[in-house]
Amino acid sequence: MDTCIEKIRTICADLLAKGKVQKVIGFAEGSIPMASRPIAVTSKEDVAKLVFNATCGLNLANYVSDVLPKEGKIAVTAKGCDSRNLVTHMVENQVSRDQLYIIGVPCTGMVDKRKIAALFEDEITDFIEDGDTLTIVSPQKKEKVSKKDVLRHNCRVCTHRNPVVFDVMAAEPVEEQSLDQPFADVDHIAAMDPAARWAHFQELTKNCIRCYACRNACPLCYCPTCFVDESSPQWVGKGQDKTDINTFHFLRAFHCAGRCTDCGACVEACPMGINVRDFTRKLNKDALELFGWEAGLDMEKRPPLDVYSPDDPNDFIK
Amino acid sequence: MMGNLLEHMGVERDRLHFSWISSAEATKFVDVVKEISDKVRALDTDKKFAKDYTK
Amino acid sequence: MNFITIDKKDWTTGIDKSRETYQVFGPVQDENGCQIKPLAPDVHPLMDAGVTVMSPKSVLFPQTQKMLTATLDASIEDHHVMKPVKKDDTPRVVLGIRPYDARAILLVKLNFDNPDYQDPYWCEAYAATTFVGLGVNHPGPCDFSTSTGCGPFSEEGLDVLMADLDDRYLAKILTEKGETWAGACGFDTRADAAESQSLFDILRKEAEKNITSVDTDQLSEKSILDLYEAPFWDDVAFSCINCGTCTFVCPTCWCFDIQDETKHKTAVRFRNWDTCMSPLFTHHASGHNPRGSKVQRVRQRFMHKLKYFVDKYDQGIMCVGCGRCVASCPVNIDIREVCTIMNNYESK
Ligand code: SF4
Ligand code: SF4
Ligand code: SF4
Ligand code: SF4
């Protein structure tokens, strides 16, 4: 993937120099090992700041609607999942296609930073990526691992690594994965008895600090005032009571039903490393099984819970 | 899908009911409410989404 | 100043002994990372843990704290009258707190315990707590505590400072509280003071070698308005998602919000941590929000820590350099970079 960064920079420099776009949204190098940060580049000189590597796990579709200019376009670099969220944004009228110049980046997956950190007893001081080989250094040891072994879970089960919409591609498309059991994680939970399922979710969220990073990192969560922040009426308590934490997680997830692209930004952002995808994955599975739907693939169709169709499953209505 | 997610989280499916009743269908309304009450009563008081201020 | 030496073989026995007198807090690891928590009777602190994800501020200032309750039952005489909840003021000890977090408690104290106002919840918890610190032998890449009036072996705010010497701890008893704690554990092997101090100095110098440093010397000279109106805030704030993680993990952030809840005939008043990063924090009942935009909120966080606090208290910056916000920020906004920009800023 690091070979495509030169191409990304050339494309961006050209776009900015010719005034085709006013800004480029991409990733820049972080200040600590294994970190990257979203950045808006406005001048040709600054394109050198852009990077693209296996730590760029956030979703840049989250940034476009904040910085849309009144006239003209912005460019955005988009992995497979980012592009699907851009489609969702367009379907939901958050941005229109002609406001965007999409630089598609075929993706071979992002790394699970916690999984890597767990390989070390002390703190990581350096992280070097060379194709599939990652060299990770701490004061105590230096380790080489294959990126494939430390991919995030959502990247391991991703079947849309190539951008679904783009103006230009930064590299040749990569081979898509095919999975025997796309929802093994959901099935695993479903196989438990109800008490164990409840316990699983209680355990999952027990350290949630309700910072809402999961919500704020998600491109789907663009409501001007989120239901948890509403104070009249107040839908949910604001403290650390488990009831309120459960309510937040259940409803946040449900608001993503049929819209979630499983980009993993929510999990990436969570300071406590909580896999909130355990909620949304169930919805993604149901969307696929009940409506044959995967979010962000079709610019012409609205999400399934947004439209009525006579053949919708309706056996839950009495 | 909402019911499925609740069930997936370990909440009893029978606590959530959907129905489509016209304002002219009084008897259907009564039947449905009866059925819901019976089903929810059978599940006993919910502790999962109830706060306890004594703690 | 007394020094004692504690053989690691005796450590857990001593801690268990102290449980008769103290509720014990210490670092524990679970799937969400390492945190300082109350320890169950059969759990011992994980002393060699690195930086805990969350700071130990919650020992004195829980994220959600019940303050007052009332009954709404009109048949009871003093219905609708808010009464304080019973507080737990039994002695407790925090083991393995790091020196930067101990300094942070003193900074938070400026807010909760000052001549104008004493917060009973915080003050009583503070009085009941003994802080047994552990020096940082190997500071991580985010640690910049030497630049914040602190450091890997700073003693400020601690009752005991320990150094990890592989097979034993060397403990410097700093206060009477510390003495009492050592007594309760039965740790009483004295060590030679001069020799111990020089061991501490060696460890400190070694640790300080690897710490990053940040200049803060110009901050108090700068004009508030120049910094406030500086053009760099848009760039600083661009990537921020306003999650408030930085303030929740921070040992010095002290803001809270008060909420009332009722159920049946019980009313409860809580306080919850709040954050300047949340729009709701400053949302007026009128609907107006003086900090309605993201860039205003980001600016507030840094201006409070690095300018307003500096000017108001003259105790340096409101940051102890623990690096938690740097490590936990999902978009890698690094306070060290922002501090440098502010410190070097010249208005045109
Ligand atoms: S990001 Fe993590 S800790 Fe924060 S609210 Fe979401 S699940 Fe909870
Ligand atoms: S819920 Fe999580 S995985 Fe789904 S779109 Fe939002 S950030 Fe991505
Ligand atoms: S943790 Fe980072 S993204 Fe979140 S509010 Fe703080 S600075 Fe912004
Ligand atoms: S501002 Fe950041 S580095 Fe400073 S004390 Fe708070 S969390 Fe630690």
mmCIF file of C-alpha atoms in Angstrom, chain C:
data_model
loop_
_atom_site.group_PDB
_atom_site.id
_atom_site.type_symbol
_atom_site.label_atom_id
_atom_site.label_comp_id
_atom_site.label_asym_id
_atom_site.label_seq_id
_atom_site.Cartn_x
_atom_site.Cartn_y
_atom_site.Cartn_z
ATOM 1 C CA MET C 1 13.057 11.024 56.023
ATOM 2 C CA ASN C 2 12.738 7.283 56.553
ATOM 3 C CA PHE C 3 13.505 4.659 53.990
ATOM 4 C CA ILE C 4 12.349 1.092 54.258
ATOM 5 C CA THR C 5 13.066 -1.850 52.081
ATOM 6 C CA ILE C 6 10.352 -4.328 51.137
ATOM 7 C CA ASP C 7 11.294 -7.733 49.799
ATOM 8 C CA LYS C 8 8.894 -8.580 46.961
ATOM 9 C CA LYS C 9 8.332 -11.965 48.627
ATOM 10 C CA ASP C 10 6.755 -10.138 51.573
ATOM 11 C CA TRP C 11 4.775 -7.667 49.499
ATOM 12 C CA THR C 12 1.477 -9.531 49.109
ATOM 13 C CA THR C 13 1.457 -10.734 52.713
ATOM 14 C CA GLY C 14 1.934 -7.151 53.850
ATOM 15 C CA ILE C 15 -0.829 -5.885 51.571
ATOM 16 C CA ASP C 16 -3.190 -8.586 52.822
ATOM 17 C CA LYS C 17 -2.405 -7.574 56.376
ATOM 18 C CA SER C 18 -3.220 -3.946 55.623
ATOM 19 C CA ARG C 19 -6.670 -4.938 54.385
ATOM 20 C CA GLU C 20 -7.789 -5.068 58.016
ATOM 21 C CA THR C 21 -7.413 -1.293 58.113
ATOM 22 C CA TYR C 22 -7.616 -0.190 54.517
ATOM 23 C CA GLN C 23 -9.718 -0.577 51.452
ATOM 24 C CA VAL C 24 -7.029 -1.268 48.853
ATOM 25 C CA PHE C 25 -6.964 0.284 45.369
ATOM 26 C CA GLY C 26 -4.420 -0.621 42.738
ATOM 27 C CA PRO C 27 -3.789 -1.304 39.059
ATOM 28 C CA VAL C 28 -5.573 -4.295 37.545
ATOM 29 C CA GLN C 29 -5.599 -5.530 33.988
ATOM 30 C CA ASP C 30 -8.624 -6.703 32.065
ATOM 31 C CA GLU C 31 -9.562 -6.926 28.416
ATOM 32 C CA ASN C 32 -10.099 -3.156 28.273
ATOM 33 C CA GLY C 33 -6.621 -2.319 29.527
ATOM 34 C CA CYS C 34 -5.171 -1.447 32.862
ATOM 35 C CA GLN C 35 -7.033 0.641 35.405
ATOM 36 C CA ILE C 36 -6.761 1.591 39.061
ATOM 37 C CA LYS C 37 -9.709 0.004 40.829
ATOM 38 C CA PRO C 38 -10.765 -1.182 44.284
ATOM 39 C CA LEU C 39 -9.234 -4.613 44.705
ATOM 40 C CA ALA C 40 -11.314 -7.615 45.663
ATOM 41 C CA PRO C 41 -9.983 -9.423 48.749
ATOM 42 C CA ASP C 42 -8.182 -12.051 46.671
ATOM 43 C CA VAL C 43 -6.716 -9.656 44.097
ATOM 44 C CA HIS C 44 -3.287 -8.057 44.313
ATOM 45 C CA PRO C 45 -2.177 -4.941 42.470
ATOM 46 C CA LEU C 46 -0.371 -5.340 39.181
ATOM 47 C CA MET C 47 2.561 -3.182 40.161
ATOM 48 C CA ASP C 48 4.558 -3.369 36.939
ATOM 49 C CA ALA C 49 1.690 -2.119 34.790
ATOM 50 C CA GLY C 50 2.521 0.804 32.539
ATOM 51 C CA VAL C 51 0.318 3.879 32.295
ATOM 52 C CA THR C 52 -3.251 2.998 33.253
ATOM 53 C CA VAL C 53 -5.809 3.895 30.564
ATOM 54 C CA MET C 54 -7.875 5.886 33.017
ATOM 55 C CA SER C 55 -6.265 8.029 35.679
ATOM 56 C CA PRO C 56 -6.841 7.331 39.378
ATOM 57 C CA LYS C 57 -8.798 10.574 39.786
ATOM 58 C CA SER C 58 -11.941 8.470 40.122
ATOM 59 C CA VAL C 59 -10.816 7.222 43.537
ATOM 60 C CA LEU C 60 -11.670 10.678 44.888
ATOM 61 C CA PHE C 61 -13.964 11.863 42.134
ATOM 62 C CA PRO C 62 -16.020 8.989 40.695
ATOM 63 C CA GLN C 63 -17.414 9.358 37.201
ATOM 64 C CA THR C 64 -20.914 9.128 38.637
ATOM 65 C CA GLN C 65 -21.380 10.099 42.259
ATOM 66 C CA LYS C 66 -24.617 10.029 44.182
ATOM 67 C CA MET C 67 -24.783 13.200 46.271
ATOM 68 C CA LEU C 68 -28.271 13.756 47.635
ATOM 69 C CA THR C 69 -31.527 11.861 47.817
ATOM 70 C CA ALA C 70 -35.085 12.735 48.712
ATOM 71 C CA THR C 71 -38.381 10.985 48.969
ATOM 72 C CA LEU C 72 -41.325 12.189 46.953
ATOM 73 C CA ASP C 73 -43.759 10.393 49.206
ATOM 74 C CA ALA C 74 -45.929 13.208 50.553
ATOM 75 C CA SER C 75 -46.999 11.090 53.515
ATOM 76 C CA ILE C 76 -43.480 11.292 54.891
ATOM 77 C CA GLU C 77 -42.747 14.439 56.824
ATOM 78 C CA ASP C 78 -39.656 15.796 55.074
ATOM 79 C CA HIS C 79 -40.624 14.757 51.596
ATOM 80 C CA HIS C 80 -38.953 16.612 48.712
ATOM 81 C CA VAL C 81 -36.079 17.652 50.969
ATOM 82 C CA MET C 82 -32.697 16.666 49.561
ATOM 83 C CA LYS C 83 -30.441 14.962 52.074
ATOM 84 C CA PRO C 84 -26.795 13.977 51.707
ATOM 85 C CA VAL C 85 -26.154 10.307 51.096
ATOM 86 C CA LYS C 86 -24.026 8.445 53.580
ATOM 87 C CA LYS C 87 -20.402 8.805 52.571
ATOM 88 C CA ASP C 88 -17.757 6.178 52.896
ATOM 89 C CA ASP C 89 -14.916 7.793 54.825
ATOM 90 C CA THR C 90 -13.082 4.642 55.874
ATOM 91 C CA PRO C 91 -9.331 4.625 55.244
ATOM 92 C CA ARG C 92 -8.180 3.555 51.827
ATOM 93 C CA VAL C 93 -4.849 3.250 50.139
ATOM 94 C CA VAL C 94 -3.967 3.624 46.472
ATOM 95 C CA LEU C 95 -1.034 1.403 45.577
ATOM 96 C CA GLY C 96 1.163 1.978 42.565
ATOM 97 C CA ILE C 97 -0.091 5.457 41.762
ATOM 98 C CA ARG C 98 2.464 7.183 39.551
ATOM 99 C CA PRO C 99 4.083 10.491 40.561
ATOM 100 C CA TYR C 100 2.356 12.467 37.777
ATOM 101 C CA ASP C 101 -1.029 11.288 39.026
ATOM 102 C CA ALA C 102 -0.152 12.325 42.558
ATOM 103 C CA ARG C 103 0.693 15.818 41.375
ATOM 104 C CA ALA C 104 -2.569 15.827 39.443
ATOM 105 C CA ILE C 105 -4.471 15.254 42.671
ATOM 106 C CA LEU C 106 -2.907 18.402 44.090
ATOM 107 C CA LEU C 107 -3.982 20.331 41.007
ATOM 108 C CA VAL C 108 -7.531 19.005 41.296
ATOM 109 C CA LYS C 109 -7.427 19.986 44.967
ATOM 110 C CA LEU C 110 -7.184 23.628 43.900
ATOM 111 C CA ASN C 111 -10.690 23.239 42.580
ATOM 112 C CA PHE C 112 -12.319 21.056 45.228
ATOM 113 C CA ASP C 113 -10.558 22.311 48.350
ATOM 114 C CA ASN C 114 -9.746 26.011 48.502
ATOM 115 C CA PRO C 115 -10.456 28.900 50.869
ATOM 116 C CA ASP C 116 -13.692 29.772 49.083
ATOM 117 C CA TYR C 117 -15.137 26.363 48.687
ATOM 118 C CA GLN C 118 -14.628 22.892 50.084
ATOM 119 C CA ASP C 119 -16.348 20.055 48.316
ATOM 120 C CA PRO C 120 -17.324 17.631 51.082
ATOM 121 C CA TYR C 121 -17.372 14.579 48.833
ATOM 122 C CA TRP C 122 -13.905 15.132 47.476
ATOM 123 C CA CYS C 123 -12.344 16.453 50.695
ATOM 124 C CA GLU C 124 -13.501 13.561 52.831
ATOM 125 C CA ALA C 125 -12.305 11.020 50.320
ATOM 126 C CA TYR C 126 -8.987 12.844 50.103
ATOM 127 C CA ALA C 127 -8.536 12.875 53.867
ATOM 128 C CA ALA C 128 -9.250 9.146 54.027
ATOM 129 C CA THR C 129 -6.753 8.190 51.338
ATOM 130 C CA THR C 130 -3.090 7.262 51.522
ATOM 131 C CA PHE C 131 -1.120 7.432 48.293
ATOM 132 C CA VAL C 132 1.650 4.905 47.865
ATOM 133 C CA GLY C 133 3.438 5.876 44.670
ATOM 134 C CA LEU C 134 5.764 3.984 42.424
ATOM 135 C CA GLY C 135 8.492 5.775 40.473
ATOM 136 C CA VAL C 136 8.538 5.304 36.712
ATOM 137 C CA ASN C 137 11.727 3.454 35.743
ATOM 138 C CA HIS C 138 10.970 3.383 32.031
ATOM 139 C CA PRO C 139 8.835 6.319 30.881
ATOM 140 C CA GLY C 140 6.838 5.584 27.721
ATOM 141 C CA PRO C 141 6.850 7.575 24.477
ATOM 142 C CA CYS C 142 3.958 9.816 25.563
ATOM 143 C CA ASP C 143 5.335 10.751 28.987
ATOM 144 C CA PHE C 144 6.567 14.346 29.281
ATOM 145 C CA SER C 145 6.162 14.728 33.029
ATOM 146 C CA THR C 146 9.499 16.481 33.549
ATOM 147 C CA SER C 147 8.131 19.465 31.634
ATOM 148 C CA THR C 148 5.155 19.912 33.936
ATOM 149 C CA GLY C 149 6.745 20.506 37.321
ATOM 150 C CA CYS C 150 6.701 16.800 38.024
ATOM 151 C CA GLY C 151 8.874 13.889 36.895
ATOM 152 C CA PRO C 152 9.242 10.110 37.110
ATOM 153 C CA PHE C 153 10.310 10.195 40.773
ATOM 154 C CA SER C 154 8.540 13.331 41.965
ATOM 155 C CA GLU C 155 7.333 13.111 45.574
ATOM 156 C CA GLU C 156 4.687 15.782 45.490
ATOM 157 C CA GLY C 157 1.269 14.627 46.637
ATOM 158 C CA LEU C 158 2.476 11.212 47.762
ATOM 159 C CA ASP C 159 2.625 9.662 51.207
ATOM 160 C CA VAL C 160 5.130 7.031 50.165
ATOM 161 C CA LEU C 161 7.317 6.875 47.074
ATOM 162 C CA MET C 162 8.609 3.457 46.123
ATOM 163 C CA ALA C 163 11.253 2.442 43.648
ATOM 164 C CA ASP C 164 11.192 -0.916 41.950
ATOM 165 C CA LEU C 165 14.585 -2.598 42.351
ATOM 166 C CA ASP C 166 13.716 -5.944 40.728
ATOM 167 C CA ASP C 167 13.686 -8.155 43.824
ATOM 168 C CA ARG C 168 12.556 -5.500 46.266
ATOM 169 C CA TYR C 169 10.906 -2.128 46.650
ATOM 170 C CA LEU C 170 12.728 0.697 48.267
ATOM 171 C CA ALA C 171 10.184 2.946 49.915
ATOM 172 C CA LYS C 172 10.633 6.519 51.007
ATOM 173 C CA ILE C 173 8.134 7.420 53.694
ATOM 174 C CA LEU C 174 7.063 10.991 53.108
ATOM 175 C CA THR C 175 4.246 11.638 55.556
ATOM 176 C CA GLU C 176 2.677 10.359 58.726
ATOM 177 C CA LYS C 177 -0.070 8.723 56.681
ATOM 178 C CA GLY C 178 2.638 6.844 54.855
ATOM 179 C CA GLU C 179 4.237 5.747 58.113
ATOM 180 C CA THR C 180 0.901 4.415 59.354
ATOM 181 C CA TRP C 181 0.335 2.476 56.158
ATOM 182 C CA ALA C 182 3.794 0.858 56.342
ATOM 183 C CA GLY C 183 3.027 -0.041 59.955
ATOM 184 C CA ALA C 184 -0.285 -1.631 59.002
ATOM 185 C CA CYS C 185 1.503 -3.786 56.430
ATOM 186 C CA GLY C 186 4.251 -4.693 58.843
ATOM 187 C CA PHE C 187 6.924 -3.265 56.546
ATOM 188 C CA ASP C 188 9.629 -2.170 58.947
ATOM 189 C CA THR C 189 13.070 -3.049 57.568
ATOM 190 C CA ARG C 190 14.886 0.264 57.665
ATOM 191 C CA ALA C 191 17.302 1.117 54.894
ATOM 192 C CA ASP C 192 20.228 3.498 55.050
ATOM 193 C CA ALA C 193 18.958 6.959 54.156
ATOM 194 C CA ALA C 194 21.962 8.342 52.285
ATOM 195 C CA GLU C 195 22.469 5.200 50.263
ATOM 196 C CA SER C 196 18.762 4.900 49.442
ATOM 197 C CA GLN C 197 18.512 8.507 48.352
ATOM 198 C CA SER C 198 21.407 8.065 45.970
ATOM 199 C CA LEU C 199 19.716 4.953 44.522
ATOM 200 C CA PHE C 200 16.590 7.049 43.926
ATOM 201 C CA ASP C 201 18.692 9.727 42.268
ATOM 202 C CA ILE C 202 20.345 7.244 39.930
ATOM 203 C CA LEU C 203 16.980 5.793 38.877
ATOM 204 C CA ARG C 204 15.513 9.236 38.403
ATOM 205 C CA LYS C 205 18.378 10.424 36.197
ATOM 206 C CA GLU C 206 18.214 7.252 34.134
ATOM 207 C CA ALA C 207 14.447 7.632 33.652
ATOM 208 C CA GLU C 208 14.627 11.324 32.836
ATOM 209 C CA LYS C 209 17.071 10.656 30.006
ATOM 210 C CA ASN C 210 14.335 9.135 27.846
ATOM 211 C CA ILE C 211 11.546 11.561 28.524
ATOM 212 C CA THR C 212 10.351 13.957 25.840
ATOM 213 C CA SER C 213 10.273 17.579 26.833
ATOM 214 C CA VAL C 214 8.033 20.481 25.958
ATOM 215 C CA ASP C 215 8.613 24.179 26.554
ATOM 216 C CA THR C 216 5.991 26.003 28.566
ATOM 217 C CA ASP C 217 8.075 28.993 29.646
ATOM 218 C CA GLN C 218 6.467 31.615 27.368
ATOM 219 C CA LEU C 219 2.823 30.755 28.068
ATOM 220 C CA SER C 220 2.298 33.153 30.951
ATOM 221 C CA GLU C 221 3.826 36.033 28.955
ATOM 222 C CA LYS C 222 1.453 35.652 26.021
ATOM 223 C CA SER C 223 -1.650 37.720 25.741
ATOM 224 C CA ILE C 224 -4.835 35.750 26.306
ATOM 225 C CA LEU C 225 -6.578 37.485 23.440
ATOM 226 C CA ASP C 226 -3.740 36.902 20.988
ATOM 227 C CA LEU C 227 -3.794 33.204 21.709
ATOM 228 C CA TYR C 228 -7.575 33.109 21.677
ATOM 229 C CA GLU C 229 -7.713 34.743 18.282
ATOM 230 C CA ALA C 230 -4.729 32.944 16.819
ATOM 231 C CA PRO C 231 -5.264 31.410 13.388
ATOM 232 C CA PHE C 232 -3.907 27.967 14.230
ATOM 233 C CA TRP C 233 -7.001 26.657 16.026
ATOM 234 C CA ASP C 234 -8.768 25.572 12.849
ATOM 235 C CA ASP C 235 -5.897 23.287 11.938
ATOM 236 C CA VAL C 236 -5.511 21.978 15.472
ATOM 237 C CA ALA C 237 -9.214 21.176 15.678
ATOM 238 C CA PHE C 238 -9.805 19.764 12.189
ATOM 239 C CA SER C 239 -9.451 16.106 13.009
ATOM 240 C CA CYS C 240 -11.033 16.256 16.495
ATOM 241 C CA ILE C 241 -14.243 14.265 16.830
ATOM 242 C CA ASN C 242 -15.153 15.945 20.136
ATOM 243 C CA CYS C 243 -15.377 12.664 21.966
ATOM 244 C CA GLY C 244 -13.971 14.017 25.205
ATOM 245 C CA THR C 245 -11.790 10.969 25.697
ATOM 246 C CA CYS C 246 -8.864 13.300 26.334
ATOM 247 C CA THR C 247 -10.653 14.892 29.266
ATOM 248 C CA PHE C 248 -12.070 11.674 30.711
ATOM 249 C CA VAL C 249 -8.687 9.957 30.795
ATOM 250 C CA CYS C 250 -6.962 13.085 32.128
ATOM 251 C CA PRO C 251 -6.039 13.091 35.820
ATOM 252 C CA THR C 252 -6.409 16.887 36.056
ATOM 253 C CA CYS C 253 -9.753 17.467 34.307
ATOM 254 C CA TRP C 254 -12.297 18.190 36.980
ATOM 255 C CA CYS C 255 -15.481 19.356 35.266
ATOM 256 C CA PHE C 256 -18.779 17.805 36.195
ATOM 257 C CA ASP C 257 -22.475 18.098 35.524
ATOM 258 C CA ILE C 258 -25.289 17.651 38.026
ATOM 259 C CA GLN C 259 -28.316 15.564 37.160
ATOM 260 C CA ASP C 260 -31.519 14.745 38.994
ATOM 261 C CA GLU C 261 -33.370 11.526 38.410
ATOM 262 C CA THR C 262 -36.513 10.132 39.925
ATOM 263 C CA LYS C 263 -38.038 6.724 40.011
ATOM 264 C CA HIS C 264 -41.340 6.043 41.723
ATOM 265 C CA LYS C 265 -41.000 7.902 45.008
ATOM 266 C CA THR C 266 -37.247 8.296 45.113
ATOM 267 C CA ALA C 267 -35.310 11.276 43.822
ATOM 268 C CA VAL C 268 -31.561 11.222 43.447
ATOM 269 C CA ARG C 269 -29.068 13.939 42.642
ATOM 270 C CA PHE C 270 -25.867 12.770 40.953
ATOM 271 C CA ARG C 271 -22.852 14.369 39.556
ATOM 272 C CA ASN C 272 -21.205 12.994 36.446
ATOM 273 C CA TRP C 273 -17.961 13.879 34.776
ATOM 274 C CA ASP C 274 -18.601 16.293 31.989
ATOM 275 C CA THR C 275 -16.312 17.616 29.321
ATOM 276 C CA CYS C 276 -15.679 20.899 27.538
ATOM 277 C CA MET C 277 -15.552 18.798 24.370
ATOM 278 C CA SER C 278 -19.271 18.144 24.514
ATOM 279 C CA PRO C 279 -21.631 20.762 23.020
ATOM 280 C CA LEU C 280 -24.110 19.986 25.786
ATOM 281 C CA PHE C 281 -21.617 21.163 28.401
ATOM 282 C CA THR C 282 -22.262 24.827 27.628
ATOM 283 C CA HIS C 283 -25.726 24.551 26.120
ATOM 284 C CA HIS C 284 -27.893 27.166 27.838
ATOM 285 C CA ALA C 285 -31.523 26.586 28.717
ATOM 286 C CA SER C 286 -32.312 29.410 26.283
ATOM 287 C CA GLY C 287 -30.991 27.256 23.458
ATOM 288 C CA HIS C 288 -27.937 29.447 22.981
ATOM 289 C CA ASN C 289 -24.557 27.782 23.065
ATOM 290 C CA PRO C 290 -21.551 30.033 23.610
ATOM 291 C CA ARG C 291 -19.245 27.215 22.537
ATOM 292 C CA GLY C 292 -21.338 25.907 19.714
ATOM 293 C CA SER C 293 -18.570 24.927 17.340
ATOM 294 C CA LYS C 294 -15.935 22.266 17.533
ATOM 295 C CA VAL C 295 -13.031 24.646 17.155
ATOM 296 C CA GLN C 296 -14.264 26.727 20.096
ATOM 297 C CA ARG C 297 -14.403 23.634 22.248
ATOM 298 C CA VAL C 298 -10.957 22.427 21.282
ATOM 299 C CA ARG C 299 -9.576 25.885 21.926
ATOM 300 C CA GLN C 300 -11.237 25.922 25.348
ATOM 301 C CA ARG C 301 -9.565 22.698 26.372
ATOM 302 C CA PHE C 302 -6.091 23.876 25.503
ATOM 303 C CA MET C 303 -6.602 27.458 26.654
ATOM 304 C CA HIS C 304 -7.858 26.248 30.023
ATOM 305 C CA LYS C 305 -4.986 23.856 30.559
ATOM 306 C CA LEU C 306 -2.203 25.939 29.113
ATOM 307 C CA LYS C 307 -3.232 29.547 29.640
ATOM 308 C CA TYR C 308 -6.200 30.356 31.896
ATOM 309 C CA PHE C 309 -5.025 27.964 34.589
ATOM 310 C CA VAL C 310 -1.450 29.209 34.314
ATOM 311 C CA ASP C 311 -2.601 32.800 34.816
ATOM 312 C CA LYS C 312 -5.117 32.083 37.547
ATOM 313 C CA TYR C 313 -3.125 29.845 39.882
ATOM 314 C CA ASP C 314 0.510 30.517 38.994
ATOM 315 C CA GLN C 315 1.305 26.834 39.456
ATOM 316 C CA GLY C 316 2.335 25.960 35.945
ATOM 317 C CA ILE C 317 0.107 24.254 33.420
ATOM 318 C CA MET C 318 -2.968 22.172 34.212
ATOM 319 C CA CYS C 319 -1.329 19.061 32.869
ATOM 320 C CA VAL C 320 1.065 16.688 34.539
ATOM 321 C CA GLY C 321 2.467 15.176 31.369
ATOM 322 C CA CYS C 322 1.102 11.680 31.840
ATOM 323 C CA GLY C 323 0.521 11.401 28.074
ATOM 324 C CA ARG C 324 -2.823 9.586 28.418
ATOM 325 C CA CYS C 325 -4.664 11.964 26.143
ATOM 326 C CA VAL C 326 -1.912 11.576 23.555
ATOM 327 C CA ALA C 327 -2.149 7.810 23.679
ATOM 328 C CA SER C 328 -5.955 7.607 23.765
ATOM 329 C CA CYS C 329 -7.046 10.336 21.363
ATOM 330 C CA PRO C 330 -8.526 8.491 18.387
ATOM 331 C CA VAL C 331 -7.205 11.124 15.983
ATOM 332 C CA ASN C 332 -3.835 11.654 17.631
ATOM 333 C CA ILE C 333 -4.170 15.272 18.724
ATOM 334 C CA ASP C 334 -0.998 15.725 20.744
ATOM 335 C CA ILE C 335 -1.015 18.283 23.567
ATOM 336 C CA ARG C 336 2.762 18.530 23.294
ATOM 337 C CA GLU C 337 2.479 19.901 19.775
ATOM 338 C CA VAL C 338 -0.307 22.308 20.696
ATOM 339 C CA CYS C 339 1.647 23.506 23.715
ATOM 340 C CA THR C 340 4.661 24.171 21.517
ATOM 341 C CA ILE C 341 2.550 26.107 19.016
ATOM 342 C CA MET C 342 1.052 28.208 21.817
ATOM 343 C CA ASN C 343 4.371 28.715 23.554
ATOM 344 C CA ASN C 344 6.028 29.921 20.355
ATOM 345 C CA TYR C 345 3.130 31.909 18.979
ATOM 346 C CA GLU C 346 3.859 35.473 17.925
ATOM 347 C CA SER C 347 0.863 37.480 16.778
ATOM 348 C CA LYS C 348 1.369 39.541 13.695
#
